[in-house]
């Protein structure tokens, strides 16, 4: 007797009213600004959620999503709609400016000497930005310029990506942007034989400086151990609507020290720039 092959259940198409509902939830709960007309994008991102939750139809999935107690799935839905693209030394000019201008000015104020310097990657994704910052800080402070005490914190909306950032394990492709001298100084190579492709891990001397926090920047800042001297808020504001952007900026600026620096992505605009900030370089601001 022959059996018909089992085929994966393909969700039926997303209707415009369902797309509008999903976008409303994403806006209200995550501050994400997604146009309801992006049906193909929504379908592609959400079909995995339907498979994981065992739904064949968006209708039934949305019914369950709206029931009390479905907060975990709402978080998973918002996570499925976010993008985690990142890389080491992304927009390198900002790190160069930080070394040549930003850090000497912050040390002159007392950072790293009178208090432990705090660097914060506010939407850290899988950690490339946070670990780049850690490497830059370690280099800077180990040359004896000013103090030597520093720490870094990473926060993100996605718990899964935050775990990856904390694990700090990367493939060859993921570390492509990392210069050779930084690789030598800060990476360990995996010795596990069953991996055909090598894996690299950030060394313990950097990892012991880092903490990680789950945070929705639109709702509140994470509980940092100390006010931040530097915050990287890059390539995340683009996903928010005006009120989400305004709220996220407020929550990022409140734990930033006076004199501290804010870095944003090159394609992002702060317009209007809040009165507490002055621009000191492209996509770089000082809190006054
Ligand atoms: C494109 S990545 C940017 C990573 C890094 N900042 C960079 O520029 O390379 C955007 C990150 O923002 C996070 N994100 C999106 N909405 C957020 C929110 N409301 N609060 C905190 N993080 C959020 C996403 O989970 C994602 O990891």
CSV table of C-alpha atoms and ligand atoms in Angstrom, one decimal:
chain,number,residue,atom,x,y,z
A,1,UNK,CA,0.0,0.0,0.0
A,2,UNK,CA,1.5,3.4,-0.9
A,3,UNK,CA,1.2,6.3,1.4
A,4,UNK,CA,0.8,9.9,0.3
A,5,UNK,CA,3.9,11.9,1.4
A,6,UNK,CA,3.5,14.3,4.3
A,7,UNK,CA,3.8,17.8,3.2
A,8,UNK,CA,4.5,20.8,5.4
A,9,UNK,CA,1.3,22.8,6.2
A,10,UNK,CA,1.5,26.0,4.2
A,11,UNK,CA,-0.5,28.8,5.9
A,12,UNK,CA,-3.2,30.3,3.7
A,13,UNK,CA,-2.6,33.9,2.5
A,14,UNK,CA,-2.7,36.9,4.9
A,15,UNK,CA,-5.7,39.2,4.3
A,16,UNK,CA,-5.3,43.0,4.4
A,17,UNK,CA,-7.4,43.2,7.6
A,18,UNK,CA,-5.2,40.6,9.3
A,19,UNK,CA,-2.1,42.4,8.1
A,20,UNK,CA,-3.5,45.7,9.6
A,21,UNK,CA,-4.2,43.9,12.9
A,22,UNK,CA,-0.6,42.5,13.1
A,23,UNK,CA,0.9,45.9,12.4
A,24,UNK,CA,-1.3,47.4,15.1
A,25,UNK,CA,-0.1,44.9,17.6
A,26,UNK,CA,3.5,45.4,16.5
A,27,UNK,CA,3.1,49.1,16.9
A,28,UNK,CA,1.4,49.1,20.3
A,29,UNK,CA,3.5,46.4,21.9
A,30,UNK,CA,6.9,46.9,20.2
A,31,UNK,CA,6.8,50.4,18.8
A,32,UNK,CA,7.5,48.9,15.3
A,33,UNK,CA,6.3,50.9,12.3
A,34,UNK,CA,5.4,48.4,9.6
A,35,UNK,CA,3.1,49.3,6.7
A,36,UNK,CA,0.1,47.0,6.5
A,37,UNK,CA,0.6,46.9,2.8
A,38,UNK,CA,3.8,44.8,3.3
A,39,UNK,CA,1.8,41.6,3.0
A,40,UNK,CA,4.5,39.5,1.5
A,41,UNK,CA,7.0,40.6,4.2
A,42,UNK,CA,4.5,39.8,7.0
A,43,UNK,CA,3.6,36.5,5.5
A,44,UNK,CA,7.2,35.4,5.1
A,45,UNK,CA,8.1,36.5,8.7
A,46,UNK,CA,5.0,35.0,10.4
A,47,UNK,CA,4.6,31.7,8.6
A,48,UNK,CA,7.3,30.2,10.9
A,49,UNK,CA,5.3,31.4,13.9
A,50,UNK,CA,2.2,29.6,12.5
A,51,UNK,CA,4.3,26.4,12.1
A,52,UNK,CA,5.8,26.6,15.5
A,53,UNK,CA,2.4,27.2,17.2
A,54,UNK,CA,0.7,24.5,15.1
A,55,UNK,CA,-1.7,26.8,13.2
A,56,UNK,CA,-2.6,26.3,9.6
A,57,UNK,CA,-4.5,29.6,9.2
A,58,UNK,CA,-3.7,33.2,10.2
A,59,UNK,CA,-7.3,33.5,11.4
A,60,UNK,CA,-6.8,30.9,14.1
A,61,UNK,CA,-3.4,32.1,15.0
A,62,UNK,CA,-4.7,35.7,15.5
A,63,UNK,CA,-7.6,34.4,17.5
A,64,UNK,CA,-5.2,32.7,19.9
A,65,UNK,CA,-2.9,35.7,19.9
A,66,UNK,CA,-5.6,38.0,21.2
A,67,UNK,CA,-6.6,35.7,24.1
A,68,UNK,CA,-5.5,36.6,27.6
A,69,UNK,CA,-2.2,35.0,28.5
A,70,UNK,CA,-0.7,35.1,25.0
A,71,UNK,CA,1.9,37.7,25.9
A,72,UNK,CA,4.8,35.2,25.2
A,73,UNK,CA,3.5,34.8,21.6
A,74,UNK,CA,3.1,38.5,21.2
A,75,UNK,CA,6.8,38.9,22.1
A,76,UNK,CA,7.6,36.1,19.6
A,77,UNK,CA,5.6,37.8,16.9
A,78,UNK,CA,7.4,41.1,17.4
A,79,UNK,CA,10.7,39.3,17.5
A,80,UNK,CA,9.8,37.6,14.2
A,81,UNK,CA,9.2,41.1,12.6
A,82,UNK,CA,12.6,42.6,13.7
A,83,UNK,CA,15.8,42.4,11.8
A,84,UNK,CA,19.1,41.5,13.4
A,85,UNK,CA,21.7,42.5,10.7
A,86,UNK,CA,24.9,43.6,12.4
A,87,UNK,CA,28.7,43.3,12.0
A,88,UNK,CA,31.9,44.0,13.7
A,89,UNK,CA,33.3,47.6,13.2
A,90,UNK,CA,30.1,48.5,11.4
A,91,UNK,CA,30.4,52.2,10.4
A,92,UNK,CA,34.0,52.2,11.5
A,93,UNK,CA,34.4,55.9,11.3
A,94,UNK,CA,32.4,56.2,14.5
A,95,UNK,CA,34.8,53.9,16.4
A,96,UNK,CA,37.8,55.8,15.0
A,97,UNK,CA,36.2,59.1,16.2
A,98,UNK,CA,35.4,57.6,19.6
A,99,UNK,CA,39.1,56.7,20.0
A,100,UNK,CA,40.6,59.9,18.8
A,101,UNK,CA,38.1,62.4,20.2
A,102,UNK,CA,35.4,60.9,22.3
A,103,UNK,CA,37.3,58.8,24.8
A,104,UNK,CA,40.0,61.4,25.7
A,105,UNK,CA,37.2,63.9,26.4
A,106,UNK,CA,35.2,61.5,28.5
A,107,UNK,CA,38.4,60.5,30.5
A,108,UNK,CA,39.1,64.2,31.1
A,109,UNK,CA,35.7,64.4,32.7
A,110,UNK,CA,36.6,61.4,35.0
A,111,UNK,CA,35.3,58.4,33.2
A,112,UNK,CA,37.4,55.3,33.8
A,113,UNK,CA,39.1,57.1,36.7
A,114,UNK,CA,36.6,58.6,39.1
A,115,UNK,CA,33.9,56.1,38.0
A,116,UNK,CA,33.9,52.9,36.0
A,117,UNK,CA,33.4,53.8,32.3
A,118,UNK,CA,30.1,52.4,31.0
A,119,UNK,CA,29.5,51.7,27.3
A,120,UNK,CA,26.1,50.6,26.2
A,121,UNK,CA,24.9,48.9,23.0
A,122,UNK,CA,21.2,49.6,23.3
A,123,UNK,CA,20.0,47.3,20.5
A,124,UNK,CA,22.9,45.0,20.4
A,125,UNK,CA,21.5,42.2,18.3
A,126,UNK,CA,24.0,39.2,18.3
A,127,UNK,CA,26.7,41.3,19.9
A,128,UNK,CA,29.0,42.5,17.2
A,129,UNK,CA,28.6,46.1,18.1
A,130,UNK,CA,28.9,45.5,21.8
A,131,UNK,CA,32.1,43.4,21.4
A,132,UNK,CA,33.6,45.9,19.0
A,133,UNK,CA,33.1,48.5,21.6
A,134,UNK,CA,34.6,46.3,24.3
A,135,UNK,CA,37.7,45.7,22.1
A,136,UNK,CA,38.1,49.5,21.5
A,137,UNK,CA,37.7,50.3,25.2
A,138,UNK,CA,40.1,47.6,26.3
A,139,UNK,CA,42.7,48.9,23.8
A,140,UNK,CA,42.2,52.4,24.8
A,141,UNK,CA,42.3,51.9,28.5
A,142,UNK,CA,45.2,49.4,28.5
A,143,UNK,CA,47.5,52.0,27.0
A,144,UNK,CA,47.4,53.9,30.3
A,145,UNK,CA,45.5,56.9,28.9
A,146,UNK,CA,43.5,58.0,31.9
A,147,UNK,CA,41.7,55.3,33.9
A,148,UNK,CA,41.5,51.6,33.3
A,149,UNK,CA,38.1,50.7,34.8
A,150,UNK,CA,35.4,50.0,32.2
A,151,UNK,CA,32.3,47.9,31.5
A,152,UNK,CA,29.9,47.3,28.7
A,153,UNK,CA,26.2,46.5,28.7
A,154,UNK,CA,24.1,45.1,25.8
A,155,UNK,CA,20.3,45.2,25.6
A,156,UNK,CA,17.8,44.0,23.0
A,157,UNK,CA,14.1,43.3,22.6
A,158,UNK,CA,14.9,39.7,21.5
A,159,UNK,CA,15.8,37.3,24.2
A,160,UNK,CA,17.1,34.8,21.7
A,161,UNK,CA,19.5,37.2,20.1
A,162,UNK,CA,20.6,38.5,23.5
A,163,UNK,CA,21.6,35.0,24.4
A,164,UNK,CA,23.7,34.8,21.3
A,165,UNK,CA,25.4,38.0,22.1
A,166,UNK,CA,26.2,36.7,25.6
A,167,UNK,CA,27.5,33.4,24.3
A,168,UNK,CA,29.7,35.4,22.0
A,169,UNK,CA,30.4,32.6,19.5
A,170,UNK,CA,30.7,33.6,15.8
A,171,UNK,CA,31.4,32.0,12.4
A,172,UNK,CA,34.2,33.1,10.1
A,173,UNK,CA,31.6,35.1,8.0
A,174,UNK,CA,30.4,36.9,11.0
A,175,UNK,CA,33.8,38.1,12.0
A,176,UNK,CA,34.7,39.2,8.5
A,177,UNK,CA,34.9,42.9,9.5
A,178,UNK,CA,37.3,42.3,12.4
A,179,UNK,CA,40.9,43.3,11.6
A,180,UNK,CA,43.6,40.6,12.1
A,181,UNK,CA,45.2,42.3,15.1
A,182,UNK,CA,41.9,42.4,16.9
A,183,UNK,CA,41.2,38.7,16.1
A,184,UNK,CA,44.6,37.8,17.5
A,185,UNK,CA,44.1,39.8,20.6
A,186,UNK,CA,40.5,39.0,21.5
A,187,UNK,CA,39.3,35.8,19.8
A,188,UNK,CA,39.6,32.1,20.8
A,189,UNK,CA,39.2,29.5,18.1
A,190,UNK,CA,37.0,26.5,18.7
A,191,UNK,CA,38.7,23.2,19.0
A,192,UNK,CA,35.6,21.1,18.6
A,193,UNK,CA,36.3,18.5,16.0
A,194,UNK,CA,32.8,17.9,14.7
A,195,UNK,CA,32.7,21.5,13.4
A,196,UNK,CA,33.9,21.5,9.9
A,197,UNK,CA,33.9,25.3,9.8
A,198,UNK,CA,35.8,27.0,12.6
A,199,UNK,CA,33.9,28.9,15.3
A,200,UNK,CA,35.4,31.9,17.2
A,201,UNK,CA,34.6,33.1,20.7
A,202,UNK,CA,35.3,36.4,22.3
A,203,UNK,CA,37.9,35.7,25.0
A,204,UNK,CA,37.1,35.7,28.7
A,205,UNK,CA,39.1,38.8,29.4
A,206,UNK,CA,36.5,40.8,27.5
A,207,UNK,CA,33.5,38.7,28.5
A,208,UNK,CA,34.0,39.4,32.1
A,209,UNK,CA,33.4,43.1,31.5
A,210,UNK,CA,29.9,42.6,29.9
A,211,UNK,CA,26.3,42.3,31.2
A,212,UNK,CA,23.1,41.8,29.1
A,213,UNK,CA,19.6,43.0,29.7
A,214,UNK,CA,16.3,42.3,28.0
A,215,UNK,CA,14.6,45.6,27.2
A,216,UNK,CA,12.0,47.1,25.0
A,217,UNK,CA,13.4,50.6,24.4
A,218,UNK,CA,10.0,52.0,23.5
A,219,UNK,CA,8.7,51.0,27.0
A,220,UNK,CA,11.6,51.6,29.4
A,221,UNK,CA,15.4,51.6,29.6
A,222,UNK,CA,17.2,48.5,31.0
A,223,UNK,CA,18.5,48.5,34.5
A,224,UNK,CA,22.1,49.4,33.8
A,225,UNK,CA,24.5,49.0,36.7
A,226,UNK,CA,25.7,52.7,36.2
A,227,UNK,CA,24.9,55.7,34.1
A,228,UNK,CA,26.2,55.3,30.5
A,229,UNK,CA,29.2,57.3,29.2
A,230,UNK,CA,28.6,56.1,25.6
A,231,UNK,CA,25.5,54.7,24.0
A,232,UNK,CA,25.2,53.1,20.6
A,233,UNK,CA,21.6,53.3,19.4
A,234,UNK,CA,22.2,52.3,15.8
A,235,UNK,CA,20.0,50.9,13.1
A,236,UNK,CA,17.0,50.4,15.3
A,237,UNK,CA,15.2,53.8,15.3
A,238,UNK,CA,14.4,53.2,11.6
A,239,UNK,CA,11.9,50.5,12.7
A,240,UNK,CA,9.9,52.8,14.9
A,241,UNK,CA,7.1,55.3,14.2
A,242,UNK,CA,7.4,58.9,15.4
A,243,UNK,CA,6.1,58.2,18.9
A,244,UNK,CA,8.1,55.0,19.3
A,245,UNK,CA,11.2,56.9,18.2
A,246,UNK,CA,10.6,59.7,20.6
A,247,UNK,CA,10.0,57.2,23.5
A,248,UNK,CA,13.1,55.1,22.7
A,249,UNK,CA,15.2,58.2,22.5
A,250,UNK,CA,13.9,59.5,25.9
A,251,UNK,CA,14.6,56.1,27.5
A,252,UNK,CA,18.1,56.0,26.0
A,253,UNK,CA,19.0,59.5,27.0
A,254,UNK,CA,17.8,59.3,30.6
A,255,UNK,CA,20.6,56.9,31.7
A,256,UNK,CA,23.2,58.7,29.6
A,257,UNK,CA,25.6,60.9,31.7
A,258,UNK,CA,25.9,64.6,31.1
A,259,UNK,CA,28.8,64.9,28.6
A,260,UNK,CA,28.1,61.4,27.4
A,261,UNK,CA,28.0,60.4,23.8
A,262,UNK,CA,25.2,59.0,21.6
A,263,UNK,CA,26.0,57.3,18.3
A,264,UNK,CA,23.1,56.6,15.8
A,265,UNK,CA,23.1,54.8,12.5
A,266,UNK,CA,24.2,56.8,9.4
A,267,UNK,CA,20.8,56.4,7.8
A,268,UNK,CA,18.8,57.5,10.8
A,269,UNK,CA,17.6,60.9,11.6
A,270,UNK,CA,17.0,62.4,15.0
A,271,UNK,CA,15.1,65.3,13.6
A,272,UNK,CA,14.2,67.2,15.6
A,273,UNK,CA,17.4,66.8,17.6
A,274,UNK,CA,16.3,66.9,21.3
A,275,UNK,CA,17.5,70.1,23.1
A,276,UNK,CA,19.7,68.0,25.5
A,277,UNK,CA,22.0,67.0,22.6
A,278,UNK,CA,24.5,68.7,20.4
A,279,UNK,CA,25.9,67.1,17.3
A,280,UNK,CA,29.7,66.7,17.5
A,281,UNK,CA,30.3,64.5,14.4
A,282,UNK,CA,28.2,62.8,11.8
A,283,UNK,CA,25.5,60.7,13.6
A,284,UNK,CA,27.3,61.5,16.9
A,285,UNK,CA,25.9,63.6,19.7
A,286,UNK,CA,27.0,64.9,23.1
A,287,UNK,CA,24.5,65.2,26.0
A,288,UNK,CA,24.7,68.7,27.5
B,1,LIG,C1,19.5,45.9,12.7
B,1,LIG,S1,19.8,45.4,14.4
B,1,LIG,C2,21.0,46.6,14.8
B,1,LIG,C3,22.2,46.0,15.6
B,1,LIG,C4,23.3,47.0,16.0
B,1,LIG,N1,22.8,48.1,16.7
B,1,LIG,C5,24.0,47.4,14.7
B,1,LIG,O1,23.8,48.6,14.3
B,1,LIG,O2,24.7,46.7,14.1
B,1,LIG,C6,18.3,46.0,15.2
B,1,LIG,C7,18.2,45.4,16.6
B,1,LIG,O3,17.2,46.1,17.3
B,1,LIG,C8,16.4,45.3,18.1
B,1,LIG,N2,15.1,45.9,18.5
B,1,LIG,C9,14.1,46.2,17.7
B,1,LIG,N3,13.1,46.8,18.4
B,1,LIG,C10,13.6,47.0,19.6
B,1,LIG,C11,13.1,47.6,20.8
B,1,LIG,N4,11.8,48.1,20.8
B,1,LIG,N5,13.8,47.6,21.9
B,1,LIG,C12,15.1,47.1,21.9
B,1,LIG,N6,15.6,46.5,20.8
B,1,LIG,C13,14.9,46.5,19.7
B,1,LIG,C14,16.2,44.0,17.2
B,1,LIG,O4,15.9,42.9,18.0
B,1,LIG,C15,17.6,43.9,16.6
B,1,LIG,O5,18.5,43.0,17.2
